[in-house]
Coordinates of C-alpha atoms and ligand atoms in Angstrom, one line a residue:
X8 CA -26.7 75.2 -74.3
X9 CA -28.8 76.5 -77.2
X10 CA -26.8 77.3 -80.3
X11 CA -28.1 80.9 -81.6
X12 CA -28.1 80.5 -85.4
X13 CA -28.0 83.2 -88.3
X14 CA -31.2 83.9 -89.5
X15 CA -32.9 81.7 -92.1
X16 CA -30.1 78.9 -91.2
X17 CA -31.6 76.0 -92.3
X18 CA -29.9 73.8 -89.6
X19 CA -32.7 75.3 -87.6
X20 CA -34.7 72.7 -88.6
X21 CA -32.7 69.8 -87.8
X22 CA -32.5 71.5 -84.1
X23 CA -36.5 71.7 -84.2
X24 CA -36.6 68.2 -85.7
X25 CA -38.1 66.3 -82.4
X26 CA -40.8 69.4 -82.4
X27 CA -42.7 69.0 -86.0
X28 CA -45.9 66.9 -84.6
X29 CA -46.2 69.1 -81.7
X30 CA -49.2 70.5 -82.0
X31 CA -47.9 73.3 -78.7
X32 CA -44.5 73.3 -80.3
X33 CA -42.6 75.8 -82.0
X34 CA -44.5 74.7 -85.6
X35 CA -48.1 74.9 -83.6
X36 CA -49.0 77.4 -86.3
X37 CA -47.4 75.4 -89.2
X38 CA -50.4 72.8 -88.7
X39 CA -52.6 75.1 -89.0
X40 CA -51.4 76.6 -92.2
X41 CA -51.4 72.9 -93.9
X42 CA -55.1 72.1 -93.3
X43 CA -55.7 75.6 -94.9
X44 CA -53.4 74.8 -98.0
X45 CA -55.0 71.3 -98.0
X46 CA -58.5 73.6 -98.5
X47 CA -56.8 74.2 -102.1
X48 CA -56.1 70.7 -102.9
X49 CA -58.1 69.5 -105.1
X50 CA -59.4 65.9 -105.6
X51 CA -57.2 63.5 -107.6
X52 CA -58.9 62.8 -111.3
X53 CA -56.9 59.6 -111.6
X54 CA -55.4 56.7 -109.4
X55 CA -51.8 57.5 -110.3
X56 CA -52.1 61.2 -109.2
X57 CA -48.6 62.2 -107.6
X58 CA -49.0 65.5 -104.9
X59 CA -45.4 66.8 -105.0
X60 CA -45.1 68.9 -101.7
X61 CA -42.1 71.4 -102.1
X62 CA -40.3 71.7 -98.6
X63 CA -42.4 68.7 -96.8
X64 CA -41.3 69.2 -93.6
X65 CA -42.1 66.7 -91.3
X66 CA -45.1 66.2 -93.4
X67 CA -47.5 68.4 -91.9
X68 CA -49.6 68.1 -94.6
X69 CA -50.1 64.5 -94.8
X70 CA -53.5 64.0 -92.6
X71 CA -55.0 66.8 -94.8
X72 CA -54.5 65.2 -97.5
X73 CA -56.2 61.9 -96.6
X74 CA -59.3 61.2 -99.0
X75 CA -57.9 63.2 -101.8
X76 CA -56.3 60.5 -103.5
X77 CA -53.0 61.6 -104.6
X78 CA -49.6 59.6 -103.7
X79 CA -47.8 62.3 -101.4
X80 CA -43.9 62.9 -102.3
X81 CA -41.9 65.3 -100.8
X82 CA -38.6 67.5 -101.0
X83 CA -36.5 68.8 -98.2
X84 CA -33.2 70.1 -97.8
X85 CA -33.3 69.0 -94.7
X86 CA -32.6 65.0 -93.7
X87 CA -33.8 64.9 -90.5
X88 CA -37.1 66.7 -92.2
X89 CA -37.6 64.1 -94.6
X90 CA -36.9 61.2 -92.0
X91 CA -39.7 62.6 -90.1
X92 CA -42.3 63.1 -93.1
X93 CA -41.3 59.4 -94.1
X94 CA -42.5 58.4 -90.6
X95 CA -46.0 59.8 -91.6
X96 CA -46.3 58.2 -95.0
X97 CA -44.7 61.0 -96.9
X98 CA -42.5 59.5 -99.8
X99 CA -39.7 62.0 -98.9
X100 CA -36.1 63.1 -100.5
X101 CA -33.8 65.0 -100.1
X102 CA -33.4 67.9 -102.4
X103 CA -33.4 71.8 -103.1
X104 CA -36.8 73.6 -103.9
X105 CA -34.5 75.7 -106.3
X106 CA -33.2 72.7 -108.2
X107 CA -36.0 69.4 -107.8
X108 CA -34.7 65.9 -108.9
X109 CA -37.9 65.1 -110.1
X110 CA -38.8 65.2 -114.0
X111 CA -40.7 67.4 -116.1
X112 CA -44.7 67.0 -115.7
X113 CA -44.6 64.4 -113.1
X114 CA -46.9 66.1 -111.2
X115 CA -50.6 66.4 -110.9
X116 CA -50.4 69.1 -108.0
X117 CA -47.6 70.9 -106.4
X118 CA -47.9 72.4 -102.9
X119 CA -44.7 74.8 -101.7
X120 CA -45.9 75.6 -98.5
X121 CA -44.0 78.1 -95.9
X122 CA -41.0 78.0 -98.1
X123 CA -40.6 80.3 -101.0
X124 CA -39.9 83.1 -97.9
X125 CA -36.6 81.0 -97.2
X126 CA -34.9 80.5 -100.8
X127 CA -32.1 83.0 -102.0
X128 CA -33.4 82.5 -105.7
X129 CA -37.4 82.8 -106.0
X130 CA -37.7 82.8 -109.8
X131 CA -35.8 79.3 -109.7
X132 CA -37.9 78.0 -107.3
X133 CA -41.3 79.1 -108.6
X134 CA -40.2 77.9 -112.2
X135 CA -39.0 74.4 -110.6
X136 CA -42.6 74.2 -108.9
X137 CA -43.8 74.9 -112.2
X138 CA -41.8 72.6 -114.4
X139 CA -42.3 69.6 -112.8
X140 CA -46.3 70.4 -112.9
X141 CA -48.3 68.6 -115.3
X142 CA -50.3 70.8 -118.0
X143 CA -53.9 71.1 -116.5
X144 CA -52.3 70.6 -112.7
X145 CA -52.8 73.2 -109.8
X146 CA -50.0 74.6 -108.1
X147 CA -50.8 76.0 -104.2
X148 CA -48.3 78.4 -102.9
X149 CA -48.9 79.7 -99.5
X150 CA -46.1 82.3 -98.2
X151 CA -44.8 85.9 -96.7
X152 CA -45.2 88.7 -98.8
X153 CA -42.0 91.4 -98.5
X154 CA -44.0 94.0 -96.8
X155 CA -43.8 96.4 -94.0
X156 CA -46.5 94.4 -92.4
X157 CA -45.3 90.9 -93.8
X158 CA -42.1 91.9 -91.9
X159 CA -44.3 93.1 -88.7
X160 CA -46.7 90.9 -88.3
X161 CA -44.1 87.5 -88.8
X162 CA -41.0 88.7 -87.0
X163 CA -42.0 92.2 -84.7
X164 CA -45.2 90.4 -83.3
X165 CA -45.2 86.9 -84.9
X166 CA -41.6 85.7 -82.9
X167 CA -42.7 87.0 -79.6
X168 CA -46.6 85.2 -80.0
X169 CA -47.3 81.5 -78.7
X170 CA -47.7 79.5 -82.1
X171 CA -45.6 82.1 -83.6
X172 CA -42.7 81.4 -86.0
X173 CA -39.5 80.6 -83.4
X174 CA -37.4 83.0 -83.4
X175 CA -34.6 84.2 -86.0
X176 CA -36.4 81.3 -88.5
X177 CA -37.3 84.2 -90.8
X178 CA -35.3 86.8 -92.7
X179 CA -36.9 89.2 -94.0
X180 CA -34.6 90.0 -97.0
X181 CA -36.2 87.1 -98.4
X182 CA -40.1 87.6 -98.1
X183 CA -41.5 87.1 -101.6
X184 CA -42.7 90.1 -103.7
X185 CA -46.3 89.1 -104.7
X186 CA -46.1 91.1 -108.3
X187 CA -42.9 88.7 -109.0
X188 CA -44.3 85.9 -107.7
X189 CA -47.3 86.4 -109.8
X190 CA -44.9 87.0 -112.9
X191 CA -42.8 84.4 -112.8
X192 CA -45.8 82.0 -112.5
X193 CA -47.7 83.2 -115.6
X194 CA -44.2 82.8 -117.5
X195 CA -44.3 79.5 -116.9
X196 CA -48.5 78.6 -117.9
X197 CA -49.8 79.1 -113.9
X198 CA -52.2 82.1 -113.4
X199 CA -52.1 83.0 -109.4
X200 CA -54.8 84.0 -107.4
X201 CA -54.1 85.5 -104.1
X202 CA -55.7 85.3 -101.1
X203 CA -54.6 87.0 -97.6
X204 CA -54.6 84.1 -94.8
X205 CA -54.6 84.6 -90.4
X206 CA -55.9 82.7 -87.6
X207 CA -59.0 83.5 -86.4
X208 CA -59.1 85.9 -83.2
X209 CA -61.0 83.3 -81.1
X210 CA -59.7 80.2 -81.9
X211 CA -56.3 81.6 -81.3
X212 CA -57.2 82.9 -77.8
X213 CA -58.7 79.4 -77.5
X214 CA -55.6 77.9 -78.6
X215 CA -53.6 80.3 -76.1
X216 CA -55.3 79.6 -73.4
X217 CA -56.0 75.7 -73.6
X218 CA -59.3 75.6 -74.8
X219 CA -58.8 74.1 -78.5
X220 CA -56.2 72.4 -79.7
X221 CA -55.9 74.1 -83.0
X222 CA -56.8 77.6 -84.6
X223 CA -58.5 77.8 -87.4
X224 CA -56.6 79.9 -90.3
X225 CA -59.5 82.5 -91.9
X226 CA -59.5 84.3 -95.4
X227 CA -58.1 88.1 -95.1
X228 CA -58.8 90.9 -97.9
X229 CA -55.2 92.3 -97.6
X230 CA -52.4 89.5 -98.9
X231 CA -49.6 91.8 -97.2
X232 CA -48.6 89.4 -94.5
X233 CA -49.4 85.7 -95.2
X234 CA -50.8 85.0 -98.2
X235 CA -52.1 81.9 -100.1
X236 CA -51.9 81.6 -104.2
X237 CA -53.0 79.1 -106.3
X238 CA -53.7 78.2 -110.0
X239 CA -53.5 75.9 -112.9
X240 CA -51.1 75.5 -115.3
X241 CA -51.9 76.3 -118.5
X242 CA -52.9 73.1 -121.4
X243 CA -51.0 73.3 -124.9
Ligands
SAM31 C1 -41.4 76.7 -92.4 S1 -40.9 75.1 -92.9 C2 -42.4 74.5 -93.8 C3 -42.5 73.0 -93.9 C4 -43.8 72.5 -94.5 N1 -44.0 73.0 -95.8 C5 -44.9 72.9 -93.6 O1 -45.6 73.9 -93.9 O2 -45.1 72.2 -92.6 C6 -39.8 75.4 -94.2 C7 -39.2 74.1 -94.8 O3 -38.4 74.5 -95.9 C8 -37.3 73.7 -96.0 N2 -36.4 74.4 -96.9 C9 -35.8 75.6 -96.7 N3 -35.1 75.9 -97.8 C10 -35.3 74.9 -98.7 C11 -34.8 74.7 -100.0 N4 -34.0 75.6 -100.6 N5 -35.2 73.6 -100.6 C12 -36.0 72.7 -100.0 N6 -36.4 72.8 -98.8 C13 -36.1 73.9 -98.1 C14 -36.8 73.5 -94.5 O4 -36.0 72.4 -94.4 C15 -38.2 73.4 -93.8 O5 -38.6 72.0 -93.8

């Protein structure tokens, strides 16, 4: 029997947990998303470089980020998350995106991908992301904005599509206002740029219907629905 959770119930993942590396799963799109993020990572500058990767996952990210140099750590509320993201060479804990158990600066890049759309207290998270970021480090935020169409195209449409979000994962209530987003950042040294993000028409199709194993995600003008942000934090 399938247990029908309250929305944004982060026990969802630990239900999802054998699905994370399925490419045809329910997080089909989530792969996608990480080798766009990955786009923004830049190359490490030094052999110590630590990538701390807000809300791991199963550690989605971690093929992406192979060449770039940086030691990966994640963060993830949930165990059966971070036991997965270990499997994949992720040095992953336990912990709350809101409240990191990881010191000030100890970060050359911070990714918080797909999660700033599930925590009750934004401004905490984004000035945890930023804390724990090194002066002169980049900070790569990709996320839902709280739009009508951020609300459309992720729940309406997005929960009924193949490679969609699975259903009730999302609430809404929750989607990040960019302007705040944007605010908070700069209060803490990190000047965003946004960028709207989708998969491309025919790769998805592709995708659908067997033909590629992946989509491609593509740049949009509008940052209404998904969006990426990214930026460096500000030197003294
Ligand atoms: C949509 S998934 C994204 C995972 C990964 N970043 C990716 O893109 O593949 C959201 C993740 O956020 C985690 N999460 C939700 N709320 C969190 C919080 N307050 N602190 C840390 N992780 C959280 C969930 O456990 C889940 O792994």
């Amino acid at each position: 029997m399938t247990t029908v959770r309250p929305r944004n119930d982060p026990a969802q993942y630990d239900d999802l947990a054998a699905s994370w590396w399925d490419g045809r799963g329910p997080f089909a799109m989530l792969h996608w998303i990480a080798e766009a993020r990955a786009r923004l990572v830049p190359q490490a500058t030094h052999e110590a470089s630590v990538l701390v990767d807000i809300a791991c996952g199963g550690g989605l990210l971690a093929p992406h980020l192979a060449g770039k140099g940086h030691r990966h750590v994640g963060v993830d509320l949930s165990p059966t998350a971070t036991a997965v993201a270990r499997r994949h060479g992720v040095a992953a804990v336990r912990g709350d995106a809101q409240r990191l158990p990881l010191a000030d600066a100890c970060a050359d890049v911070v990714v918080a991908g797909e999660v700033l759309e599930h925590v009750p207290d934004l401004d905490a998270a984004v000035s945890e992301a930023c804390r724990v970021l090194r002066p002169g480090g980049t900070l790569v935020v990709d996320t839902i904005a709280a739009t009508w169409f951020g609300r459309f195209s992720s729940i309406t449409v997005g929960e009924r599509l193949p490679g969609g979000p699975p259903r009730r994962l999302h609430d809404p209530a929750l989607y990040v206002d960019r302007d705040r987003l944007v605010r908070v950042a700069a209060a803490h040294g990190v000047v965003l740029s946004l960028a709207g993000l989708r998969p491309s028409v025919p790769d998805y199709l592709a995708w659908v219907t067997g033909r590629r194993d992946r989509a491609r995600m593509v740049p949009t003008r509008s940052t209404a629905g998904l969006f990426q942000a990214h930026g460096r934090k500000a030197t003294p």
